[in-house]
């Protein structure tokens, strides 16, 4: 099942992995629950969950995962950095420094596309004249750690720039 799983849709075997399901629910992650033969089907927590009973054919599994992925990525308003430097996304409000807000605005405006390193560095310099060349990398590391708490992730496009991803919780990286 691992080879057809998308990174933002979690597959949980029920009832063997019921603890995992609770953890994913707390994080708001979309889940496909694979119910063991003879087991009672768990109550679904919302539109971001679906279930199938074992044995399940590969085509059905792929279809349900794709459906959950589409629901997860199309629901809700996009992230916004307001004039007060607050990130608003998914009902959460996250305060940002002036420099973080400038950089994150660039990512939000380019989403779902890529914001170039040069563009983000320019935004950072306009917000903080004393910023060094390495300042962008430091701010990206800090932003990654902050935004993961509201369900966003920042992905590096090596040597080119950064992507802001929604609908998934990712491990922060430096």
Tab-separated table of C-alpha atoms in Angstrom:
chain	number	residue	atom	x	y	z
A	1	UNK	CA	0.000	0.000	0.000
A	2	UNK	CA	2.923	2.352	0.622
A	3	UNK	CA	3.747	2.788	-3.086
A	4	UNK	CA	0.361	4.316	-3.948
A	5	UNK	CA	0.054	6.542	-0.892
A	6	UNK	CA	0.350	10.300	-1.308
A	7	UNK	CA	2.319	12.104	1.409
A	8	UNK	CA	-0.700	13.970	2.737
A	9	UNK	CA	-3.154	11.029	2.877
A	10	UNK	CA	-2.452	8.555	5.654
A	11	UNK	CA	-3.477	4.911	5.463
A	12	UNK	CA	-4.530	3.347	8.765
A	13	UNK	CA	-5.271	-0.343	9.335
A	14	UNK	CA	-8.327	-0.677	11.587
A	15	UNK	CA	-8.509	-1.691	14.381
A	16	UNK	CA	-4.784	-2.593	14.669
A	17	UNK	CA	-3.610	1.024	14.223
A	18	UNK	CA	-6.400	2.832	16.088
A	19	UNK	CA	-3.810	4.867	18.033
A	20	UNK	CA	-2.322	6.147	14.782
A	21	UNK	CA	-5.768	7.213	13.620
A	22	UNK	CA	-6.279	9.326	16.737
A	23	UNK	CA	-2.901	10.994	16.206
A	24	UNK	CA	-3.682	11.792	12.571
A	25	UNK	CA	-7.093	13.143	13.563
A	26	UNK	CA	-5.495	15.475	16.107
A	27	UNK	CA	-3.247	16.796	13.333
A	28	UNK	CA	-6.186	17.186	10.936
A	29	UNK	CA	-4.643	14.850	8.359
A	30	UNK	CA	-6.749	13.066	5.736
A	31	UNK	CA	-6.966	9.319	6.393
A	32	UNK	CA	-8.056	6.248	4.509
A	33	UNK	CA	-9.076	3.606	7.043
A	34	UNK	CA	-8.586	0.024	5.864
A	35	UNK	CA	-10.990	-2.035	7.981
A	36	UNK	CA	-10.056	-5.631	8.742
A	37	UNK	CA	-12.462	-8.350	7.674
A	38	UNK	CA	-15.119	-8.796	10.366
A	39	UNK	CA	-14.215	-5.617	12.290
A	40	UNK	CA	-16.741	-2.889	13.009
A	41	UNK	CA	-16.293	0.241	10.887
A	42	UNK	CA	-15.182	3.236	12.996
A	43	UNK	CA	-17.220	6.414	13.006
A	44	UNK	CA	-15.710	8.881	10.540
A	45	UNK	CA	-14.549	12.237	11.901
A	46	UNK	CA	-15.377	14.240	8.782
A	47	UNK	CA	-14.998	14.630	5.016
A	48	UNK	CA	-11.234	14.144	5.315
A	49	UNK	CA	-11.734	10.461	6.168
A	50	UNK	CA	-12.939	7.462	4.193
A	51	UNK	CA	-12.842	3.716	4.681
A	52	UNK	CA	-12.601	0.477	2.714
A	53	UNK	CA	-12.872	-3.110	3.858
A	54	UNK	CA	-10.123	-5.666	3.314
A	55	UNK	CA	-9.477	-7.206	0.894
A	56	UNK	CA	-9.382	-4.100	-1.310
A	57	UNK	CA	-8.318	-3.916	-4.930
A	58	UNK	CA	-5.476	-1.563	-5.901
A	59	UNK	CA	-7.637	0.522	-8.269
A	60	UNK	CA	-10.179	1.212	-5.516
A	61	UNK	CA	-7.452	2.127	-3.050
A	62	UNK	CA	-5.883	4.543	-5.561
A	63	UNK	CA	-9.259	6.111	-6.317
A	64	UNK	CA	-10.128	6.690	-2.667
A	65	UNK	CA	-6.683	8.116	-1.905
A	66	UNK	CA	-6.948	10.475	-4.877
A	67	UNK	CA	-10.398	11.578	-3.724
A	68	UNK	CA	-9.175	12.298	-0.180
A	69	UNK	CA	-6.135	14.126	-1.558
A	70	UNK	CA	-8.378	16.325	-3.712
A	71	UNK	CA	-10.668	17.111	-0.774
A	72	UNK	CA	-7.711	17.941	1.475
A	73	UNK	CA	-6.091	20.302	-1.014
A	74	UNK	CA	-9.243	22.070	-2.182
A	75	UNK	CA	-10.948	22.800	1.144
A	76	UNK	CA	-10.806	26.094	2.946
A	77	UNK	CA	-9.437	29.528	2.250
A	78	UNK	CA	-5.841	30.005	1.188
A	79	UNK	CA	-3.255	31.276	3.671
A	80	UNK	CA	-3.075	35.061	4.102
A	81	UNK	CA	-0.498	37.337	5.726
A	82	UNK	CA	-2.441	40.423	6.793
A	83	UNK	CA	-1.249	44.025	7.182
A	84	UNK	CA	-0.565	43.410	10.892
A	85	UNK	CA	1.898	40.626	10.113
A	86	UNK	CA	-0.427	37.809	11.162
A	87	UNK	CA	-0.605	34.562	9.210
A	88	UNK	CA	-4.223	33.417	8.949
A	89	UNK	CA	-4.879	29.902	7.755
A	90	UNK	CA	-7.312	27.124	8.589
A	91	UNK	CA	-8.838	29.044	11.483
A	92	UNK	CA	-5.422	29.612	13.070
A	93	UNK	CA	-3.680	32.956	13.576
A	94	UNK	CA	0.100	33.008	13.842
A	95	UNK	CA	2.063	36.172	14.700
A	96	UNK	CA	5.129	36.847	12.545
A	97	UNK	CA	8.070	39.205	12.809
A	98	UNK	CA	8.270	42.001	10.210
A	99	UNK	CA	10.956	40.064	8.304
A	100	UNK	CA	9.057	36.758	8.467
A	101	UNK	CA	5.883	38.452	7.242
A	102	UNK	CA	7.720	39.965	4.264
A	103	UNK	CA	9.177	36.613	3.223
A	104	UNK	CA	5.957	34.668	3.803
A	105	UNK	CA	3.935	37.197	1.774
A	106	UNK	CA	6.169	36.374	-1.180
A	107	UNK	CA	5.507	32.661	-0.746
A	108	UNK	CA	1.760	33.189	-0.326
A	109	UNK	CA	1.522	35.407	-3.412
A	110	UNK	CA	3.359	32.883	-5.596
A	111	UNK	CA	1.436	29.871	-4.296
A	112	UNK	CA	0.999	27.264	-5.731
A	113	UNK	CA	4.043	28.256	-7.783
A	114	UNK	CA	7.606	28.818	-6.695
A	115	UNK	CA	8.996	32.000	-5.180
A	116	UNK	CA	12.612	32.516	-6.234
A	117	UNK	CA	15.444	32.945	-3.743
A	118	UNK	CA	16.258	36.332	-5.290
A	119	UNK	CA	12.677	37.578	-4.920
A	120	UNK	CA	12.444	36.473	-1.284
A	121	UNK	CA	15.887	37.899	-0.458
A	122	UNK	CA	14.794	41.231	-1.945
A	123	UNK	CA	11.637	41.216	0.178
A	124	UNK	CA	13.695	40.428	3.261
A	125	UNK	CA	16.141	43.265	2.554
A	126	UNK	CA	13.301	45.736	2.037
A	127	UNK	CA	11.858	44.744	5.435
A	128	UNK	CA	15.206	44.623	7.229
A	129	UNK	CA	18.039	46.675	5.708
A	130	UNK	CA	20.611	45.083	8.022
A	131	UNK	CA	19.885	41.526	6.798
A	132	UNK	CA	22.921	39.543	5.609
A	133	UNK	CA	23.188	37.198	2.631
A	134	UNK	CA	22.594	34.189	4.908
A	135	UNK	CA	19.565	35.800	6.529
A	136	UNK	CA	17.115	34.256	4.052
A	137	UNK	CA	18.170	30.723	4.980
A	138	UNK	CA	17.841	31.511	8.676
A	139	UNK	CA	14.371	33.018	8.175
A	140	UNK	CA	13.262	30.040	6.075
A	141	UNK	CA	14.368	27.654	8.829
A	142	UNK	CA	12.398	29.623	11.434
A	143	UNK	CA	9.351	29.961	9.177
A	144	UNK	CA	9.318	26.208	8.509
A	145	UNK	CA	9.170	25.555	12.224
A	146	UNK	CA	6.381	28.085	12.732
A	147	UNK	CA	4.061	27.308	9.826
A	148	UNK	CA	4.002	23.546	10.371
A	149	UNK	CA	1.834	24.209	13.442
A	150	UNK	CA	-0.984	25.518	11.225
A	151	UNK	CA	-0.775	22.835	8.523
A	152	UNK	CA	1.610	24.519	6.083
A	153	UNK	CA	5.003	23.404	4.836
A	154	UNK	CA	7.796	25.169	2.987
A	155	UNK	CA	9.590	23.032	0.431
A	156	UNK	CA	12.974	23.934	-1.050
A	157	UNK	CA	13.419	23.781	-4.813
A	158	UNK	CA	17.154	23.258	-4.771
A	159	UNK	CA	19.115	26.195	-6.137
A	160	UNK	CA	15.980	28.006	-7.329
A	161	UNK	CA	13.536	28.917	-4.592
A	162	UNK	CA	10.747	27.756	-2.317
A	163	UNK	CA	7.178	26.410	-2.476
A	164	UNK	CA	4.468	26.945	0.135
A	165	UNK	CA	2.433	23.753	0.532
A	166	UNK	CA	-0.994	23.569	2.159
A	167	UNK	CA	-3.083	20.718	3.500
A	168	UNK	CA	-0.205	18.733	4.881
A	169	UNK	CA	1.713	18.657	8.070
A	170	UNK	CA	5.432	18.222	7.459
A	171	UNK	CA	8.422	17.861	9.689
A	172	UNK	CA	10.282	21.162	9.856
A	173	UNK	CA	13.701	21.141	8.289
A	174	UNK	CA	16.560	23.581	8.243
